[in-house]
Amino acid sequence: QVQLVESGGGLVQPGGSLRLSCAASGSIVSIMSAAWYRQAPGKQRELVASITSGGSTNYADSVKGRFTIARDNAKNMVYLQMNSLKPEDTAVYYCNAEVRDGTLYLDNYWGQGTQVTVAS
């Protein structure tokens, strides 16, 4: 089966940058659409950024101009480049992707999440 694993989270000062990675493992033909969500304590999970199979991207207003989502099918990876980080970006970040596996089965998968803490 397909699994998604996020990495790259950690503690960063306001104004700093982090790049989150989402590695898809298993028998994978391609990552189709993908997205990053985040969830802060006591709050609902929110969509941060998404990318379609055609490469079109969309961002939450709160991160537009600061975050960039990218997909690399050759490496079976999804990335979220986060710049100019703010304390309000603190959350657990989750990778979500639509993946076509080795049997050409298309399904949606979630990673386990990675903690991002922005604080001085």
Tab-separated table of C-alpha atoms in Angstrom:
chain	number	residue	atom	x	y	z
A	1	GLN	CA	0.000	0.000	0.000
A	2	VAL	CA	0.958	3.633	-0.358
A	3	GLN	CA	2.193	5.631	2.611
A	4	LEU	CA	2.959	9.321	3.012
A	5	VAL	CA	5.557	10.508	5.514
A	6	GLU	CA	6.200	14.175	6.281
A	7	SER	CA	9.506	15.572	7.454
A	8	GLY	CA	11.242	18.907	7.837
A	9	GLY	CA	9.250	20.384	10.675
A	10	GLY	CA	10.792	21.888	13.748
A	11	LEU	CA	11.330	25.079	15.695
A	12	VAL	CA	12.082	28.231	13.751
A	13	GLN	CA	12.178	31.913	14.619
A	14	PRO	CA	9.685	34.368	13.145
A	15	GLY	CA	10.815	35.449	9.709
A	16	GLY	CA	12.641	32.201	9.139
A	17	SER	CA	12.066	29.490	6.576
A	18	LEU	CA	11.401	25.775	6.521
A	19	ARG	CA	10.836	23.288	3.763
A	20	LEU	CA	8.497	20.430	4.501
A	21	SER	CA	8.824	17.226	2.539
A	22	CYS	CA	6.259	14.527	1.960
A	23	ALA	CA	7.640	11.227	0.736
A	24	ALA	CA	5.317	8.744	-0.886
A	25	SER	CA	6.409	5.137	-0.564
A	26	GLY	CA	5.134	1.911	-2.008
A	27	SER	CA	4.423	0.910	-5.556
A	28	ILE	CA	3.707	4.310	-7.048
A	29	VAL	CA	3.082	5.306	-10.608
A	30	SER	CA	2.525	8.971	-9.927
A	31	ILE	CA	1.379	11.568	-7.469
A	32	MET	CA	-1.546	13.343	-8.993
A	33	SER	CA	-3.007	16.201	-6.994
A	34	ALA	CA	-1.591	17.046	-3.580
A	35	ALA	CA	-2.175	19.415	-0.717
A	36	TRP	CA	-0.845	20.569	2.608
A	37	TYR	CA	-3.133	21.073	5.571
A	38	ARG	CA	-2.386	22.327	9.039
A	39	GLN	CA	-4.067	22.067	12.399
A	40	ALA	CA	-3.335	24.189	15.428
A	41	PRO	CA	-4.413	23.113	18.923
A	42	GLY	CA	-8.128	23.620	19.422
A	43	LYS	CA	-8.684	24.564	15.805
A	44	GLN	CA	-10.073	22.821	12.767
A	45	ARG	CA	-7.717	21.455	10.159
A	46	GLU	CA	-7.363	23.958	7.337
A	47	LEU	CA	-6.182	23.738	3.766
A	48	VAL	CA	-2.930	25.622	3.306
A	49	ALA	CA	-1.923	24.888	-0.267
A	50	SER	CA	-2.888	22.566	-3.078
A	51	ILE	CA	-1.625	21.560	-6.485
A	52	THR	CA	-3.575	19.838	-9.230
A	53	SER	CA	-2.345	17.103	-11.534
A	54	GLY	CA	-1.943	19.802	-14.156
A	55	GLY	CA	0.262	21.902	-11.906
A	56	SER	CA	-2.171	24.624	-10.926
A	57	THR	CA	-1.696	25.832	-7.362
A	58	ASN	CA	-3.906	27.484	-4.812
A	59	TYR	CA	-3.096	28.960	-1.414
A	60	ALA	CA	-4.883	30.101	1.667
A	61	ASP	CA	-4.936	33.874	1.924
A	62	SER	CA	-2.949	33.677	5.140
A	63	VAL	CA	0.052	32.093	3.399
A	64	LYS	CA	-0.194	33.467	-0.113
A	65	GLY	CA	3.099	34.973	-1.192
A	66	ARG	CA	5.001	33.190	1.569
A	67	PHE	CA	4.422	29.476	0.925
A	68	THR	CA	4.992	27.452	-2.223
A	69	ILE	CA	3.778	23.926	-2.916
A	70	ALA	CA	5.598	21.719	-5.398
A	71	ARG	CA	5.377	18.163	-6.652
A	72	ASP	CA	8.222	16.026	-7.972
A	73	ASN	CA	6.866	12.825	-9.474
A	74	ALA	CA	10.351	11.576	-10.365
A	75	LYS	CA	11.135	11.440	-6.650
A	76	ASN	CA	7.591	10.725	-5.450
A	77	MET	CA	7.783	13.814	-3.292
A	78	VAL	CA	5.626	16.780	-2.387
A	79	TYR	CA	7.148	19.884	-0.839
A	80	LEU	CA	5.979	22.940	1.001
A	81	GLN	CA	8.465	25.799	1.064
A	82	MET	CA	7.567	28.155	3.894
A	83	ASN	CA	9.161	31.587	4.045
A	84	SER	CA	8.657	34.596	6.294
A	85	LEU	CA	7.172	32.370	8.946
A	86	LYS	CA	4.921	33.866	11.590
A	87	PRO	CA	3.935	32.578	15.037
A	88	GLU	CA	0.422	31.990	13.730
A	89	ASP	CA	1.866	29.436	11.306
A	90	THR	CA	2.517	27.157	14.271
A	91	ALA	CA	0.619	23.918	13.717
A	92	VAL	CA	0.913	20.297	12.786
A	93	TYR	CA	1.232	20.139	9.023
A	94	TYR	CA	-0.247	17.230	7.093
A	95	CYS	CA	0.450	16.057	3.580
A	96	ASN	CA	-2.469	14.848	1.509
A	97	ALA	CA	-2.102	13.376	-1.946
A	98	GLU	CA	-4.009	11.598	-4.641
A	99	VAL	CA	-1.733	8.770	-5.756
A	100	ARG	CA	-1.913	6.260	-8.566
A	101	ASP	CA	-0.281	3.041	-7.383
A	102	GLY	CA	1.388	0.219	-9.263
A	103	THR	CA	-1.916	-1.419	-10.089
A	104	LEU	CA	-3.103	1.945	-11.431
A	105	TYR	CA	-5.466	2.253	-8.490
A	106	LEU	CA	-6.138	5.878	-7.615
A	107	ASP	CA	-6.733	6.805	-4.007
A	108	ASN	CA	-6.266	9.581	-1.492
A	109	TYR	CA	-3.716	9.326	1.331
A	110	TRP	CA	-2.717	11.270	4.430
A	111	GLY	CA	0.606	11.573	6.184
A	112	GLN	CA	1.039	11.425	9.948
A	113	GLY	CA	1.872	15.104	10.315
A	114	THR	CA	4.937	17.103	11.261
A	115	GLN	CA	5.096	19.815	13.912
A	116	VAL	CA	6.066	23.337	12.924
A	117	THR	CA	6.644	25.798	15.744
A	118	VAL	CA	7.396	29.436	15.000
A	119	ALA	CA	8.562	31.256	18.096
A	120	SER	CA	11.316	33.518	19.307
